[in-house]
Coordinates of N, CA, C and O in Angstrom, one line a residue:
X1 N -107.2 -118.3 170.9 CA -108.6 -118.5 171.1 C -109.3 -117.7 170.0 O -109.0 -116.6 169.7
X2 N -110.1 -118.3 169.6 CA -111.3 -117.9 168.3 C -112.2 -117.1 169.1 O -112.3 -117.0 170.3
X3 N -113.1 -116.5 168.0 CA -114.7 -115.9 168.5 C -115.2 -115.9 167.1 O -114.8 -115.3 166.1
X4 N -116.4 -116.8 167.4 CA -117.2 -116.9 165.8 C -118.7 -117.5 166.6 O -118.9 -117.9 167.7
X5 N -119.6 -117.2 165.3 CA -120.7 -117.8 165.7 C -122.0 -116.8 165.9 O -123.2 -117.2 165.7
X6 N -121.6 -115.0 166.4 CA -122.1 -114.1 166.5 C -122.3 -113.5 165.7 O -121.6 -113.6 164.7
X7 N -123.7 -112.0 165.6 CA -123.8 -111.8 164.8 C -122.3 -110.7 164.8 O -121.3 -110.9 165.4
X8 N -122.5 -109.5 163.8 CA -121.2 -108.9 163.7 C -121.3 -107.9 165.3 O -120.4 -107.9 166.0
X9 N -122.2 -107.4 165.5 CA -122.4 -106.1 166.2 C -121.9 -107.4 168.2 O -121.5 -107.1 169.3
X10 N -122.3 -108.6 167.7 CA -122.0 -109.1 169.2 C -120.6 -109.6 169.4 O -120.2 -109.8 170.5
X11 N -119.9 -109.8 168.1 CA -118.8 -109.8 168.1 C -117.9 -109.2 168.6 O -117.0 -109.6 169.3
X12 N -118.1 -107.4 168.2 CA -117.4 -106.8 168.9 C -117.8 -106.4 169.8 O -116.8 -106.0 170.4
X13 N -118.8 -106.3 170.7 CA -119.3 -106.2 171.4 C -118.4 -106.6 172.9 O -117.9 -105.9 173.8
X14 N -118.3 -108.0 172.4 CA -117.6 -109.1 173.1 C -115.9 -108.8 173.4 O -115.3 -108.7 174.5
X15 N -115.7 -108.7 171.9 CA -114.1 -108.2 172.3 C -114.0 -107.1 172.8 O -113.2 -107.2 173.7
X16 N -114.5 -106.0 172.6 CA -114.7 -104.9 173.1 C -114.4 -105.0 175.1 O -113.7 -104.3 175.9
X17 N -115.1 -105.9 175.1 CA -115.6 -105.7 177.1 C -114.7 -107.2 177.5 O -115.1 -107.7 178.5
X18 N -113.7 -107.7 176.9 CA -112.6 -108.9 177.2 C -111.5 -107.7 177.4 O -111.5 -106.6 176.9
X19 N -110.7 -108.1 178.2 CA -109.2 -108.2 178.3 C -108.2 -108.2 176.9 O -108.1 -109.1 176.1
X20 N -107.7 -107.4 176.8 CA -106.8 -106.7 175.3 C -105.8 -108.2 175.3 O -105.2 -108.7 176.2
X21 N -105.8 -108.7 174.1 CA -105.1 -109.7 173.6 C -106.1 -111.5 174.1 O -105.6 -112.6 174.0
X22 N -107.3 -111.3 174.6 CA -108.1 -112.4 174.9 C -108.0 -113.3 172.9 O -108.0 -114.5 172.7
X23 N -108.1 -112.7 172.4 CA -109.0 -113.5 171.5 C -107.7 -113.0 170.3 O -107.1 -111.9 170.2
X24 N -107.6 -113.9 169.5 CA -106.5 -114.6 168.3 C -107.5 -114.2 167.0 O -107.3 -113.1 166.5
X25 N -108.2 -114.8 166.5 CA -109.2 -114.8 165.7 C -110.7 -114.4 165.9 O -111.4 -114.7 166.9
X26 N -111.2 -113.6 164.7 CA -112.3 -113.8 164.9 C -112.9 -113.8 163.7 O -112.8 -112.9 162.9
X27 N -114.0 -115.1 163.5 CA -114.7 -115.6 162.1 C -115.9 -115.2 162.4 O -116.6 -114.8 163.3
X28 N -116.1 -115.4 161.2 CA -117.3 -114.8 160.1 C -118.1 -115.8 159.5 O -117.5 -116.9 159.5
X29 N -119.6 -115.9 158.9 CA -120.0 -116.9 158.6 C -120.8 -116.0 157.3 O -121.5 -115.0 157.5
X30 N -120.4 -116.4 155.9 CA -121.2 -115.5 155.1 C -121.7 -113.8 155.0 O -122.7 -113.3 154.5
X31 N -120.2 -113.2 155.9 CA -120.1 -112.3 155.6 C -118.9 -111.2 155.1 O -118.5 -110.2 155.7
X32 N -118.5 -111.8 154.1 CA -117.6 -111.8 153.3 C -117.5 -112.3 151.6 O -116.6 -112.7 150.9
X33 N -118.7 -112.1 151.4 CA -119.2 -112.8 149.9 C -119.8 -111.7 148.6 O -119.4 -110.6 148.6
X34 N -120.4 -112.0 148.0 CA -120.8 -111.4 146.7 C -121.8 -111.0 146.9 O -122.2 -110.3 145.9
X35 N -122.8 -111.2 148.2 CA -123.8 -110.4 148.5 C -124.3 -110.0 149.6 O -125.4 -109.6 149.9
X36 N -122.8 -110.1 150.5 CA -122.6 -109.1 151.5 C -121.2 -109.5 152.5 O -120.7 -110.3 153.2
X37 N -121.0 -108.0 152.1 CA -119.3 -107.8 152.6 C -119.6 -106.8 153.7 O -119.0 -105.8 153.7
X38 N -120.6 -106.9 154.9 CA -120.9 -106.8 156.0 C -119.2 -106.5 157.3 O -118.8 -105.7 158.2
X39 N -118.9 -107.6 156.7 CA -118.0 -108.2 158.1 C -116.7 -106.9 157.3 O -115.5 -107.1 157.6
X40 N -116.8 -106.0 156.6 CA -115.4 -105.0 156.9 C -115.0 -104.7 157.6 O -113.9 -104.8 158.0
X41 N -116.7 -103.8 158.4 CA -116.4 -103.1 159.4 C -116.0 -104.1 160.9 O -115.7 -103.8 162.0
X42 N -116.2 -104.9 160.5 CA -115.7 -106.0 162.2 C -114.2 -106.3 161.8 O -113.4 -106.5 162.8
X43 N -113.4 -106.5 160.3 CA -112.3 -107.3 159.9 C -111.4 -106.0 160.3 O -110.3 -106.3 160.9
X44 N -111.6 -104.4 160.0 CA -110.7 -103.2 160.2 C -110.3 -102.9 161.9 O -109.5 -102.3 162.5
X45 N -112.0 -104.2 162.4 CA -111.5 -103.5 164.4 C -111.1 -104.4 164.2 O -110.3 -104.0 163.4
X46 N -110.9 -105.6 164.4 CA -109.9 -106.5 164.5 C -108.6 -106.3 164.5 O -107.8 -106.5 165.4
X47 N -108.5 -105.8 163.0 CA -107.2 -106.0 162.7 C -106.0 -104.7 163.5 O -104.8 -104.7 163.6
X48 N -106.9 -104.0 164.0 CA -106.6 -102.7 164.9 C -106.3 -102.9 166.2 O -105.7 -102.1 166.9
X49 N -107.1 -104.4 166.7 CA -106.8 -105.2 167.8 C -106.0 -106.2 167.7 O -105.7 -106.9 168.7
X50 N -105.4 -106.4 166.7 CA -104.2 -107.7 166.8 C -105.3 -109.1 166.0 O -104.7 -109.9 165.4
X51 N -106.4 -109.2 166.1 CA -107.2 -110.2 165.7 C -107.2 -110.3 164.3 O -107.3 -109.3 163.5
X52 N -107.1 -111.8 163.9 CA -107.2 -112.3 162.6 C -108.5 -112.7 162.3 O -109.2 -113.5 163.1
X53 N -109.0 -112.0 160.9 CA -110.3 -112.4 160.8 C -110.0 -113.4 159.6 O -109.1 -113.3 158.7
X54 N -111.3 -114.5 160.0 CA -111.4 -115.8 159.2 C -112.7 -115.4 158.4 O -113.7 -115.4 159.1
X55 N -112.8 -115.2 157.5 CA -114.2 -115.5 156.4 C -114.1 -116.8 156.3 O -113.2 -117.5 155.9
X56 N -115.5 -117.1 157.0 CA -116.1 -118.8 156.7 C -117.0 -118.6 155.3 O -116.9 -117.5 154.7
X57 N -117.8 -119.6 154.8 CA -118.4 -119.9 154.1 C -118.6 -119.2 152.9 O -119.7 -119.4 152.4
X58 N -117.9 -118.6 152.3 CA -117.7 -117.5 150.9 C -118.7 -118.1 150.5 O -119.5 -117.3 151.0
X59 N -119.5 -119.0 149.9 CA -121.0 -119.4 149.4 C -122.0 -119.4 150.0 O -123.0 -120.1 149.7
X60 N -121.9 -118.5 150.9 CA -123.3 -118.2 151.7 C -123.5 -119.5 151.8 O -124.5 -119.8 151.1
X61 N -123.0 -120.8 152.3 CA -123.8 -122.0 153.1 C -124.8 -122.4 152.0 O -125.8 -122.9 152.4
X62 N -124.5 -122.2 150.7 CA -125.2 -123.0 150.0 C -125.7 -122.1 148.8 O -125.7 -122.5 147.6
X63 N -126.4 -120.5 149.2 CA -126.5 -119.8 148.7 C -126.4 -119.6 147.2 O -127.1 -119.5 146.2
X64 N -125.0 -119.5 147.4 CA -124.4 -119.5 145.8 C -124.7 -120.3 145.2 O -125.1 -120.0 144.1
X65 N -124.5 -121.6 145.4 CA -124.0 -123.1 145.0 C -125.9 -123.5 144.6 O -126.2 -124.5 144.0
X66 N -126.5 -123.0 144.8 CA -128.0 -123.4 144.5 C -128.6 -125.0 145.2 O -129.4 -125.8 144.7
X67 N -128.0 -125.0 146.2 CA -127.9 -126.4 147.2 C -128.4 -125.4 148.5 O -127.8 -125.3 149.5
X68 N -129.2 -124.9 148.2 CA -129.7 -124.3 149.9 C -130.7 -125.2 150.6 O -131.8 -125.5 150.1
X69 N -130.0 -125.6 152.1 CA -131.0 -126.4 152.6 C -131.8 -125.7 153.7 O -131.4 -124.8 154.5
X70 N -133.0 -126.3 153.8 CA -134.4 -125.7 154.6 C -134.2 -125.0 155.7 O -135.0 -124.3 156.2
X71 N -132.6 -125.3 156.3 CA -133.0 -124.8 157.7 C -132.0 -123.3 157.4 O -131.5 -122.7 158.4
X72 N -131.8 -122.9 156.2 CA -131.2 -121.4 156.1 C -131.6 -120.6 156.7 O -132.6 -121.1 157.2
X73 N -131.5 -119.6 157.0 CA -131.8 -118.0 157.8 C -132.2 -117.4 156.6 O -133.3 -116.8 156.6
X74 N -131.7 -117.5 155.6 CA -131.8 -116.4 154.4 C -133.7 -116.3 154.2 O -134.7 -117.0 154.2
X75 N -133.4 -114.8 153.9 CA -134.4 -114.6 153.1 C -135.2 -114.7 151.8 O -134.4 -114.7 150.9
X76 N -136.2 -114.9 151.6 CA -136.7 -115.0 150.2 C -136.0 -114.0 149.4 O -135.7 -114.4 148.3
X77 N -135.8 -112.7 149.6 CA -135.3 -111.6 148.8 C -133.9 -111.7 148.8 O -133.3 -111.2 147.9
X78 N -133.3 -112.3 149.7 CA -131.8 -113.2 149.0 C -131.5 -114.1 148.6 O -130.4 -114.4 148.1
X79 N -132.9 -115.2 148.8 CA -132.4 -116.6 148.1 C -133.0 -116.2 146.8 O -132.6 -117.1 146.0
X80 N -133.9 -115.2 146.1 CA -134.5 -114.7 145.0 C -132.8 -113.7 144.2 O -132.5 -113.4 143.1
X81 N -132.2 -113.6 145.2 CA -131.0 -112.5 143.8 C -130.1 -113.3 143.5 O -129.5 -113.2 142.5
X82 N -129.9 -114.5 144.6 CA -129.3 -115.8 144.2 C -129.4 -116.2 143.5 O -128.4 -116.3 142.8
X83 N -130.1 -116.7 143.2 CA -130.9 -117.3 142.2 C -130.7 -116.7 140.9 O -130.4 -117.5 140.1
X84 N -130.8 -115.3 140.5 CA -131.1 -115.0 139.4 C -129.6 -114.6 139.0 O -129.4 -114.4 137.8
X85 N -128.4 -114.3 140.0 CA -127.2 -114.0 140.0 C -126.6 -115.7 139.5 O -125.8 -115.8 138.5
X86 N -127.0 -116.5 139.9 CA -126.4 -117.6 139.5 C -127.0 -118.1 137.4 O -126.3 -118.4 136.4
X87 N -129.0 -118.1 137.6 CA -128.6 -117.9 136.0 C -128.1 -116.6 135.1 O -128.0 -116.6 133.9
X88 N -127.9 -115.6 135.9 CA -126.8 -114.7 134.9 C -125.7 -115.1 134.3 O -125.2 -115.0 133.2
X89 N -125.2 -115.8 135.8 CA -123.4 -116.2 135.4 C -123.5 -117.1 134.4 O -123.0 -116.9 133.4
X90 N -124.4 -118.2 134.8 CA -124.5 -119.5 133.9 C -124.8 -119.2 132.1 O -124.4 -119.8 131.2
X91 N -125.6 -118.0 132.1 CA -125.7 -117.3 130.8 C -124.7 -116.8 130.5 O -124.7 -116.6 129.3
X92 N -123.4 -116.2 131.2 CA -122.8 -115.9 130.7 C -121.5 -116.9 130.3 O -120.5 -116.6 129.7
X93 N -121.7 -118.3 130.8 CA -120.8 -119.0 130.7 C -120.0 -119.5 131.3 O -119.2 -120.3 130.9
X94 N -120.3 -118.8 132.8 CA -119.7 -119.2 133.8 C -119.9 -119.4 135.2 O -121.0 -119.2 135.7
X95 N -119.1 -119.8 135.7 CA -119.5 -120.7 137.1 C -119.1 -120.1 137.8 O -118.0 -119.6 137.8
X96 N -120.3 -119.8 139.1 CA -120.7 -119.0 140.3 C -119.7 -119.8 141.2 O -119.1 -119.1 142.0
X97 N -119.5 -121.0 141.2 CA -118.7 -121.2 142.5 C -117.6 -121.2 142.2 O -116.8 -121.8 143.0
X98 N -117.0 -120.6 141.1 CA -115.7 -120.3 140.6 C -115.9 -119.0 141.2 O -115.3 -118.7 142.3
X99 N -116.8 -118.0 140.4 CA -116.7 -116.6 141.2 C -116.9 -116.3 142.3 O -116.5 -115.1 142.5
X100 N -117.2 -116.6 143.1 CA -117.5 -116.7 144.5 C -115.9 -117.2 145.6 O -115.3 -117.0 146.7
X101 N -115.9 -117.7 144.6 CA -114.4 -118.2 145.8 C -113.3 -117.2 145.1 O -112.5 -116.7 145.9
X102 N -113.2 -117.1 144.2 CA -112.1 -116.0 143.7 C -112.4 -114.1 144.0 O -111.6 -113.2 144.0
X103 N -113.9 -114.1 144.3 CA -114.3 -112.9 145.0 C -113.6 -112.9 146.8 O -113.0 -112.1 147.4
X104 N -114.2 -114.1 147.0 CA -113.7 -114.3 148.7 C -112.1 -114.2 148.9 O -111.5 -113.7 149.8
X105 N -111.5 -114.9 147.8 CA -110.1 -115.3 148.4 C -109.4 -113.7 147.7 O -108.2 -113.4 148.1
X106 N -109.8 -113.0 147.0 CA -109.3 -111.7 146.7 C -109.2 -110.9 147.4 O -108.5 -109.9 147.1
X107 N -110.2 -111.1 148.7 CA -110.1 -109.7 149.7 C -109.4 -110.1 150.9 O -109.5 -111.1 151.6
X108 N -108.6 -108.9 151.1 CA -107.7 -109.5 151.6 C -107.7 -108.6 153.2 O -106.8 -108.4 154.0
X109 N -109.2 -108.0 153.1 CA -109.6 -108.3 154.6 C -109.4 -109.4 156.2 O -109.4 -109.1 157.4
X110 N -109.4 -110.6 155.4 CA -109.3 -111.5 156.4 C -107.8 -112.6 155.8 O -107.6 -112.8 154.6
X111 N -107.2 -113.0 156.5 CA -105.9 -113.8 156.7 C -106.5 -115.1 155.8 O -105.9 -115.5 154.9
X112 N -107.7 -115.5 156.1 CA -108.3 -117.1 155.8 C -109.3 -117.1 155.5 O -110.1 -116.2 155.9
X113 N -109.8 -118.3 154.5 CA -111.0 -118.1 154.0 C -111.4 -120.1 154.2 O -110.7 -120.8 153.4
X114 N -112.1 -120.6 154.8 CA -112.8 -121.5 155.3 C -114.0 -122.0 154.4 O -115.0 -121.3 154.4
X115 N -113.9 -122.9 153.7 CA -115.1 -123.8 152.7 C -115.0 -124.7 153.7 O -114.2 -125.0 154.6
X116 N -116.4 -125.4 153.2 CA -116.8 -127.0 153.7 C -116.8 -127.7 152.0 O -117.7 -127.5 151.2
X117 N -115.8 -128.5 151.9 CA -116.1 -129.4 151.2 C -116.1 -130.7 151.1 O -115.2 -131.2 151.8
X118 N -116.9 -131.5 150.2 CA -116.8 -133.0 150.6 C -116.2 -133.6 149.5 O -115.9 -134.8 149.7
X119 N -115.9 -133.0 148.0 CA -115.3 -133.9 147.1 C -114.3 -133.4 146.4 O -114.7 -132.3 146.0
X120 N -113.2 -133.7 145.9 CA -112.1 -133.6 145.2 C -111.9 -132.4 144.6 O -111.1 -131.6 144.7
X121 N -113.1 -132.6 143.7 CA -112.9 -131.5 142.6 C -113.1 -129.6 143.2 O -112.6 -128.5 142.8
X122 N -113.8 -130.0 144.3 CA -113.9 -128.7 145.4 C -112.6 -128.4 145.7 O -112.0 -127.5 145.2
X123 N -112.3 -129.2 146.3 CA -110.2 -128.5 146.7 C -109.8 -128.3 145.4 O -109.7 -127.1 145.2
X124 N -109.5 -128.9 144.6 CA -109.1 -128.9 143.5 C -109.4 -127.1 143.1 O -108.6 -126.2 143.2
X125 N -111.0 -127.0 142.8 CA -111.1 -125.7 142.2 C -110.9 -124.7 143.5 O -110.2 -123.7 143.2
X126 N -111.1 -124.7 144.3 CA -110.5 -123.7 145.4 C -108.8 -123.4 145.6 O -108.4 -122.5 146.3
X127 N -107.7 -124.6 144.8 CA -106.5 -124.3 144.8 C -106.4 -123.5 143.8 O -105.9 -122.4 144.0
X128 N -106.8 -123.8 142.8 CA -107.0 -123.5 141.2 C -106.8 -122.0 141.4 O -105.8 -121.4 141.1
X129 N -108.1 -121.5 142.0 CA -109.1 -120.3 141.8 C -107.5 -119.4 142.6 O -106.7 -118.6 142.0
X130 N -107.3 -119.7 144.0 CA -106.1 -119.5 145.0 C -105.3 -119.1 144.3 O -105.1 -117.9 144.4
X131 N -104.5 -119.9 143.2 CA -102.9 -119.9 142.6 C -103.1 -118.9 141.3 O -102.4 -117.9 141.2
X132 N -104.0 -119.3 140.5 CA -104.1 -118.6 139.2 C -105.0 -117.4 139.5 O -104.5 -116.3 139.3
X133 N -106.4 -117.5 140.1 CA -107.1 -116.1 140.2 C -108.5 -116.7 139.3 O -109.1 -117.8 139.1
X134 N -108.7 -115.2 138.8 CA -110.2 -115.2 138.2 C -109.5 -114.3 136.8 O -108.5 -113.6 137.0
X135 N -110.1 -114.4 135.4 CA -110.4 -113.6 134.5 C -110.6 -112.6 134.7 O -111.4 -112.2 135.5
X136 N -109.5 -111.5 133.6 CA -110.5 -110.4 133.4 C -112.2 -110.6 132.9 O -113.0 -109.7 133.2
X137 N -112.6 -111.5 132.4 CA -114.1 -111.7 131.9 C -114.7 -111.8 133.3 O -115.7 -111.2 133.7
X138 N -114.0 -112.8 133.9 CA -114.8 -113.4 135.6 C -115.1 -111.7 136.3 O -116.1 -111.1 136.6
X139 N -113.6 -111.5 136.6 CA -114.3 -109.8 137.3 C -115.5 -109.2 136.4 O -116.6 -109.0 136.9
X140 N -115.2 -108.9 135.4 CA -116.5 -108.2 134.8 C -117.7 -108.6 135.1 O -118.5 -107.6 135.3
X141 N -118.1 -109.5 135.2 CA -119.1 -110.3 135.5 C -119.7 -109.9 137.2 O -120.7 -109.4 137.7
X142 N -118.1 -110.5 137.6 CA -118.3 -109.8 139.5 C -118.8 -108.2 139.4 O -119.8 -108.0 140.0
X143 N -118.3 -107.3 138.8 CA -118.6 -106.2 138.9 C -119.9 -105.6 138.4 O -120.4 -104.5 138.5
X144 N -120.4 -106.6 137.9 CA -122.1 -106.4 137.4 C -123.1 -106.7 139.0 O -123.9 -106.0 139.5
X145 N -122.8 -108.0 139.4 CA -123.4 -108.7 140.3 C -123.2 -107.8 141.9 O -123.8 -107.7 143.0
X146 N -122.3 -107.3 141.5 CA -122.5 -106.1 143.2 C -122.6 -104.6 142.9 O -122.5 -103.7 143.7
X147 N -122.7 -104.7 141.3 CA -123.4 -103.3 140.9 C -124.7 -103.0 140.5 O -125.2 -101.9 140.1
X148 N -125.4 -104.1 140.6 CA -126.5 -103.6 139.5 C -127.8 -104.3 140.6 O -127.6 -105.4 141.2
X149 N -129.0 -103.8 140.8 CA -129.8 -103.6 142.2 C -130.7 -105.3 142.1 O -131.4 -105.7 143.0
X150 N -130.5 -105.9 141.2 CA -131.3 -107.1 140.8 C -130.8 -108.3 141.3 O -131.4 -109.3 141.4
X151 N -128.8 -107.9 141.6 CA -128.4 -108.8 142.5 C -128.1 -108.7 143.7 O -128.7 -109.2 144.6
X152 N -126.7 -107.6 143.9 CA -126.3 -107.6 145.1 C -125.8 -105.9 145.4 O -125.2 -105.4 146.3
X153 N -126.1 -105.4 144.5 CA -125.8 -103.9 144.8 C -126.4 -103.5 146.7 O -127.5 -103.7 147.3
X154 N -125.4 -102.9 147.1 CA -125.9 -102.6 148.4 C -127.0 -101.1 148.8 O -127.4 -100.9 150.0

């Protein structure tokens, strides 16, 4: 049995007040990404409980990918670092949904990392990113974007 869908604090909440061994998994929705790795502190009780955490959506649901649709949660002050994290990368030559998924699939907080995609070249670069990795240039890049306060520094 899964548990997903909550924020983090009702997550555990929940497991917390179940029966020891109720729940198998428990996922995450965009918190596990490049502008917020939130879900640690839920992925360390888990994993202290037997539970496998699933990071869903490593692109913030669109976030990253500059395809954000109307009915997002996000805020203006994250769809604004988004935005400007994405033309950094692109100035620098490279592709945010490259980095984004080689950020997600590197931490190895959670067992699984869950995309929605609808076309070829999506699997395609999510095996890619999987088998080979990211650049030394690509980390550099990452290490700007959750160091520096303009994107995602915490």
């Amino acid at each position: 049995i899964g548990l997903t869908g909550y924020p983090l604090s009702v997550q555990r909440y929940i497991i917390e007040e179940s029966p020891p061994l109720t729940f198998d998994y428990s996922m995450t929705y965009s918190r596990l990404t490049l502008f917020d790795t939130s879900a640690t502190s839920l992925t360390s009780y888990c994993s202290a409980k037997g539970i496998e955490s699933i990071n869903a959506a490593p692109l913030g649901m669109g976030l990253l990918t500059g395809n954000v649709q109307s009915w997002h949660p996000a805020g203006e002050n994250l769809r604004g670092k988004c935005e400007r994290a994405r033309e950094y990368v692109e100035g620098e030559g490279m592709d945010m949904v490259r980095l984004a998924l080689g950020y997600a699939l590197s931490r190895k907080e959670c067992g699984s990392v869950v995309m929605g995609m609808t076309e070829e070249w999506q699997v395609d670069l999510a095996v890619e990113v999987r088998d080979k990795g990211l650049t030394d240039e690509e980390w550099k890049v990452i290490e700007v974007l959750r160091n520096e306060e303009r994107f995602f520094k915490n």
